[in-house]
JSON list of C-alpha atoms in Angstrom, two decimals:
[
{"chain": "A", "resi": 1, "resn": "UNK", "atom": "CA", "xyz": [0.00, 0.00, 0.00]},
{"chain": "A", "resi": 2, "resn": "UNK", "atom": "CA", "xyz": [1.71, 3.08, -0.97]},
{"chain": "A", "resi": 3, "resn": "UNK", "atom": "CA", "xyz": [-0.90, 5.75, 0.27]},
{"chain": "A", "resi": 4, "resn": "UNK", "atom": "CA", "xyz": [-3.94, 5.91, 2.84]},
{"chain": "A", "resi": 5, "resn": "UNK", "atom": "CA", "xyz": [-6.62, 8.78, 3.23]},
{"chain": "A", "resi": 6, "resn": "UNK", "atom": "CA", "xyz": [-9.12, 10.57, 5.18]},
{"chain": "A", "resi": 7, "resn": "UNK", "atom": "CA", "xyz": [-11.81, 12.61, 4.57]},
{"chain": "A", "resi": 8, "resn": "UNK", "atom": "CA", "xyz": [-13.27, 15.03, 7.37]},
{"chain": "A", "resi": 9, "resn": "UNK", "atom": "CA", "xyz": [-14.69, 18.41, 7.18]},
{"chain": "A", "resi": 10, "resn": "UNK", "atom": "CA", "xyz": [-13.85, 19.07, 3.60]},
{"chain": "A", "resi": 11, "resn": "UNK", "atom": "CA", "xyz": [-10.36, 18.02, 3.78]},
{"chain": "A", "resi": 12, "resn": "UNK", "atom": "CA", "xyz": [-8.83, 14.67, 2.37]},
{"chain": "A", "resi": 13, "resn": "UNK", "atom": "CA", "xyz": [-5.67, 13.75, 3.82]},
{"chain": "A", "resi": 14, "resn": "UNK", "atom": "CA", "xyz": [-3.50, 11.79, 2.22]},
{"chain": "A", "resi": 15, "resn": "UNK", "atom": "CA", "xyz": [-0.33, 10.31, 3.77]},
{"chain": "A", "resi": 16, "resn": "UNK", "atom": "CA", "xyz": [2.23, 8.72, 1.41]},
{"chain": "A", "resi": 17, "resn": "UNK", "atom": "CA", "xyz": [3.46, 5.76, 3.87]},
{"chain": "A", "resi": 18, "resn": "UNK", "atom": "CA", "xyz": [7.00, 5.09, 1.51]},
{"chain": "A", "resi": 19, "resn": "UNK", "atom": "CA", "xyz": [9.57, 6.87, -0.28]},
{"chain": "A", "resi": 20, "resn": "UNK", "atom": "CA", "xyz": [8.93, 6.63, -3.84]},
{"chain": "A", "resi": 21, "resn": "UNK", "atom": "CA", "xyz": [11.09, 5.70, -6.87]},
{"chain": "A", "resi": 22, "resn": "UNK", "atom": "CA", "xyz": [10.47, 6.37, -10.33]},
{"chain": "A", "resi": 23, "resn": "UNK", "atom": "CA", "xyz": [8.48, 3.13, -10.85]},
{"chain": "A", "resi": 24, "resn": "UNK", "atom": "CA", "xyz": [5.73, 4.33, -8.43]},
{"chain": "A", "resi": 25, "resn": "UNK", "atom": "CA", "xyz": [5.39, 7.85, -8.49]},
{"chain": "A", "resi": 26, "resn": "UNK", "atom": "CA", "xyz": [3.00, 8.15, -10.86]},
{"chain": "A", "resi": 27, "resn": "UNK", "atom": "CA", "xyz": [0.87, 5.61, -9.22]},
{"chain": "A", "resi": 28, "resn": "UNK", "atom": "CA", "xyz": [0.93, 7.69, -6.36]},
{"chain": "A", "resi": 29, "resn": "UNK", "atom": "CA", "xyz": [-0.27, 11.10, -8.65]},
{"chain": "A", "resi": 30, "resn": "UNK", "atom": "CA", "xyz": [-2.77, 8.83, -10.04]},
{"chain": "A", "resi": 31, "resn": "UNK", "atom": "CA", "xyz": [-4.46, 7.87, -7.10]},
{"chain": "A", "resi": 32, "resn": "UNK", "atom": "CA", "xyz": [-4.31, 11.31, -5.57]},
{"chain": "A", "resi": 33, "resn": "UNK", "atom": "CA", "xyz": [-5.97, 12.58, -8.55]},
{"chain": "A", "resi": 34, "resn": "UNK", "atom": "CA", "xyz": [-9.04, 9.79, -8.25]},
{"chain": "A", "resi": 35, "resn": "UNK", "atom": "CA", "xyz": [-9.59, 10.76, -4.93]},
{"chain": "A", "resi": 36, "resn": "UNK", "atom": "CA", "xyz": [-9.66, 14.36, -5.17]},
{"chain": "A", "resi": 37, "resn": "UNK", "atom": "CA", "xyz": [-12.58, 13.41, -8.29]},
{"chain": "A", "resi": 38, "resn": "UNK", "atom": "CA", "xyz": [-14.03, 11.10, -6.32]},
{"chain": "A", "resi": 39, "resn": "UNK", "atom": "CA", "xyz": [-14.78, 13.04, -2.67]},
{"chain": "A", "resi": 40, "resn": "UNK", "atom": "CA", "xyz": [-14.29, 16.45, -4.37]},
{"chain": "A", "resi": 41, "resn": "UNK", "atom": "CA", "xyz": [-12.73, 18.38, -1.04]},
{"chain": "A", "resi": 42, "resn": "UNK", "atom": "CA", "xyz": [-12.13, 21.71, -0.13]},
{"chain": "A", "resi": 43, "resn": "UNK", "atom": "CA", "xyz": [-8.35, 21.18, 0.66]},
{"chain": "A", "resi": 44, "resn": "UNK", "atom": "CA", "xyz": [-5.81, 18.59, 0.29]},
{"chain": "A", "resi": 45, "resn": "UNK", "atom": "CA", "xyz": [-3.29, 17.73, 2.81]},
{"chain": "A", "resi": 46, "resn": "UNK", "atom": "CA", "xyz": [-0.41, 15.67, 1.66]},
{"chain": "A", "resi": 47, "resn": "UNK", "atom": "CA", "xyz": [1.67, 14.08, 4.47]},
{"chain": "A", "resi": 48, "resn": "UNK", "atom": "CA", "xyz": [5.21, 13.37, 2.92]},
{"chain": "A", "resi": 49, "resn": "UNK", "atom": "CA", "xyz": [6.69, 10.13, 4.38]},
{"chain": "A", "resi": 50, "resn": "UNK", "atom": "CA", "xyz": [10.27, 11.69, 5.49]},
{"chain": "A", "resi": 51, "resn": "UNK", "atom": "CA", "xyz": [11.76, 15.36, 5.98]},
{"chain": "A", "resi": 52, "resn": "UNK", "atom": "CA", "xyz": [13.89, 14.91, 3.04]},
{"chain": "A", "resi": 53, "resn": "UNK", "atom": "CA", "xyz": [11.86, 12.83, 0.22]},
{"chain": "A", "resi": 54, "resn": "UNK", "atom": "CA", "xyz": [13.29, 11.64, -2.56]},
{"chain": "A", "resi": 55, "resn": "UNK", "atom": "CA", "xyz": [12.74, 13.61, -6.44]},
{"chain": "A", "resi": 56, "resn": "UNK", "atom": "CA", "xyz": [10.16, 10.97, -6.96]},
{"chain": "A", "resi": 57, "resn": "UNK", "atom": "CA", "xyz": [8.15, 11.91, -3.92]},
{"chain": "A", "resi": 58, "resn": "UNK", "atom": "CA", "xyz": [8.38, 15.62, -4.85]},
{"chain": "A", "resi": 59, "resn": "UNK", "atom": "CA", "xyz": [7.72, 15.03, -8.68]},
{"chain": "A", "resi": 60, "resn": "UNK", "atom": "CA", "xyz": [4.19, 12.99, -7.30]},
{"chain": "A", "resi": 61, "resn": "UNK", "atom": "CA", "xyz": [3.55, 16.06, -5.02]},
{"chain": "A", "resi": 62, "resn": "UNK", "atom": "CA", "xyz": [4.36, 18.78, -7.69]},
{"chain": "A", "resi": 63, "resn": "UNK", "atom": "CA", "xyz": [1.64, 16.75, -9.58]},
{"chain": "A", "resi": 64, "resn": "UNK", "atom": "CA", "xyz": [-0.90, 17.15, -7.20]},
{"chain": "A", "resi": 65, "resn": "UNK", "atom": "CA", "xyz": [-0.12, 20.45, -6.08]},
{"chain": "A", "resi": 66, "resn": "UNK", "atom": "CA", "xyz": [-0.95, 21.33, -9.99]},
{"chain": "A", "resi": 67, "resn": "UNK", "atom": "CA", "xyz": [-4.10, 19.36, -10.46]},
{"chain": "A", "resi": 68, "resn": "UNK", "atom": "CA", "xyz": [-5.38, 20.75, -6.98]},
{"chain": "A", "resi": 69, "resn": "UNK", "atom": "CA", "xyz": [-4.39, 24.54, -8.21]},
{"chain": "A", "resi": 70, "resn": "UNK", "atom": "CA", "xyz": [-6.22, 23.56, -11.63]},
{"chain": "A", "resi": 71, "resn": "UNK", "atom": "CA", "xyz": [-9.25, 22.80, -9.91]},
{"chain": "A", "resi": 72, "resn": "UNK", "atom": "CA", "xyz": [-9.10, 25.72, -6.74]},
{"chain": "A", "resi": 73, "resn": "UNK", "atom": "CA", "xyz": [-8.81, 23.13, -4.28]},
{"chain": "A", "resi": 74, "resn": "UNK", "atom": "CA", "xyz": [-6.13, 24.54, -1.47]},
{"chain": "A", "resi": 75, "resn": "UNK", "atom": "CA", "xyz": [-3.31, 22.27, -1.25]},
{"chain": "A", "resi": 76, "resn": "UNK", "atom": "CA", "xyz": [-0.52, 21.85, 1.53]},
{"chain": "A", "resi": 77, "resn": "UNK", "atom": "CA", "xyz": [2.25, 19.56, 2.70]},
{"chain": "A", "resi": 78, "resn": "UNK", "atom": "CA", "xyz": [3.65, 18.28, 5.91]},
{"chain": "A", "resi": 79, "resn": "UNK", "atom": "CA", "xyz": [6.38, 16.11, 6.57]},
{"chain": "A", "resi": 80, "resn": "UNK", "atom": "CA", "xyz": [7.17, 13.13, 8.20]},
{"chain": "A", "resi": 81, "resn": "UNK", "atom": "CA", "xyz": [5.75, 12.28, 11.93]},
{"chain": "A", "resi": 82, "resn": "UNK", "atom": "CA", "xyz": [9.97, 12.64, 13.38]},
{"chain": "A", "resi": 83, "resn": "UNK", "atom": "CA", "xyz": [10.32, 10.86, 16.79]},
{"chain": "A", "resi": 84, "resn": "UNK", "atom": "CA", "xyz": [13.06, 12.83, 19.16]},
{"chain": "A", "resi": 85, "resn": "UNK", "atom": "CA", "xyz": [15.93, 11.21, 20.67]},
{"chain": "A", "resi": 86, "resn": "UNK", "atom": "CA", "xyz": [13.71, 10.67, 24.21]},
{"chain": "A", "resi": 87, "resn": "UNK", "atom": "CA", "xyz": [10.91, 8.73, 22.06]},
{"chain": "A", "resi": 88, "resn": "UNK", "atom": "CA", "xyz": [8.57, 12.01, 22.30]},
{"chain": "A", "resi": 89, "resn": "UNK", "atom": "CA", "xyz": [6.50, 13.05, 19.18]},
{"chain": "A", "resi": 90, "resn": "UNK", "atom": "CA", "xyz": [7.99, 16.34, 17.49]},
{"chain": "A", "resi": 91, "resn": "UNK", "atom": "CA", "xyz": [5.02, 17.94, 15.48]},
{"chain": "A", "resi": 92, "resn": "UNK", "atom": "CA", "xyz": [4.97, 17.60, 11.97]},
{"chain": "A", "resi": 93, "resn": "UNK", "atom": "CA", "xyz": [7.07, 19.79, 10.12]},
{"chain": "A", "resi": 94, "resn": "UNK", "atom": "CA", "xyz": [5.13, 22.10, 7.55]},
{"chain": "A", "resi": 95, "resn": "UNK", "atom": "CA", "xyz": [7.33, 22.29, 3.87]},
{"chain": "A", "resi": 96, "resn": "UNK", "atom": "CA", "xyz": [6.64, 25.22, 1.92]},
{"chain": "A", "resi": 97, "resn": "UNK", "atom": "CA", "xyz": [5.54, 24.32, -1.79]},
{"chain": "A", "resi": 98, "resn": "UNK", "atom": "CA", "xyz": [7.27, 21.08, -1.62]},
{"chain": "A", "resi": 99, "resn": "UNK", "atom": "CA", "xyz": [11.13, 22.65, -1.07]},
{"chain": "A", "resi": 100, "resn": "UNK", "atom": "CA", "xyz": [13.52, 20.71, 0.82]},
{"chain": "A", "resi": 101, "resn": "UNK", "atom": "CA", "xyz": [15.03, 21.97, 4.30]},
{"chain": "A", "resi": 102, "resn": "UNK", "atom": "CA", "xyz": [17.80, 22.90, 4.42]},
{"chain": "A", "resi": 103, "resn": "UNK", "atom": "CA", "xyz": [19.93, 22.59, 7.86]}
]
């Protein structure tokens, strides 16, 4: 399973659960795009599966950040659920039109 979803108040989120690779990224785009026909939101949040994906992940999320603009549907990103060193959650990290962090 590459992706999983939820739909509440007018927003489908979508979390990618695996790096992808050039031999699934348009999979990914694809069913991103059949979801947003399908349940038709309001805005699309697109949960990135690490803080620095690979140019597969971003090409799939430069996809949907198109279609979603195309159609007026807001669109944002978030990265990867980090765990700290002490095993507490760290909030997920919001990236900015898909660019990578730098540190």
């Amino acid at each position: 399973m590459l992706i999983t979803h939820t739909l509440g108040r007018g927003t489908l989120r979508v979390k990618i659960h695996h790096d992808l690779d050039i031999t699934n990224r348009a999979a990914v785009a694809l069913q991103v795009e059949a979801l947003v026909a399908a349940h038709r939101p309001d805005k699309v949040v697109l949960e990135l599966p690490t803080d620095e994906p690979s140019p597969a992940t971003l090409s799939a999320m430069a996809r949907a950040q198109r279609m979603c603009h195309s159609l007026n549907v807001a669109f944002a990103v978030t990265g990867a659920d980090v765990r700290l060193r002490d095993g507490r959650n760290q909030a997920p990290a919001r990236l900015d039109s898909g660019a990578r962090r730098h540190r």
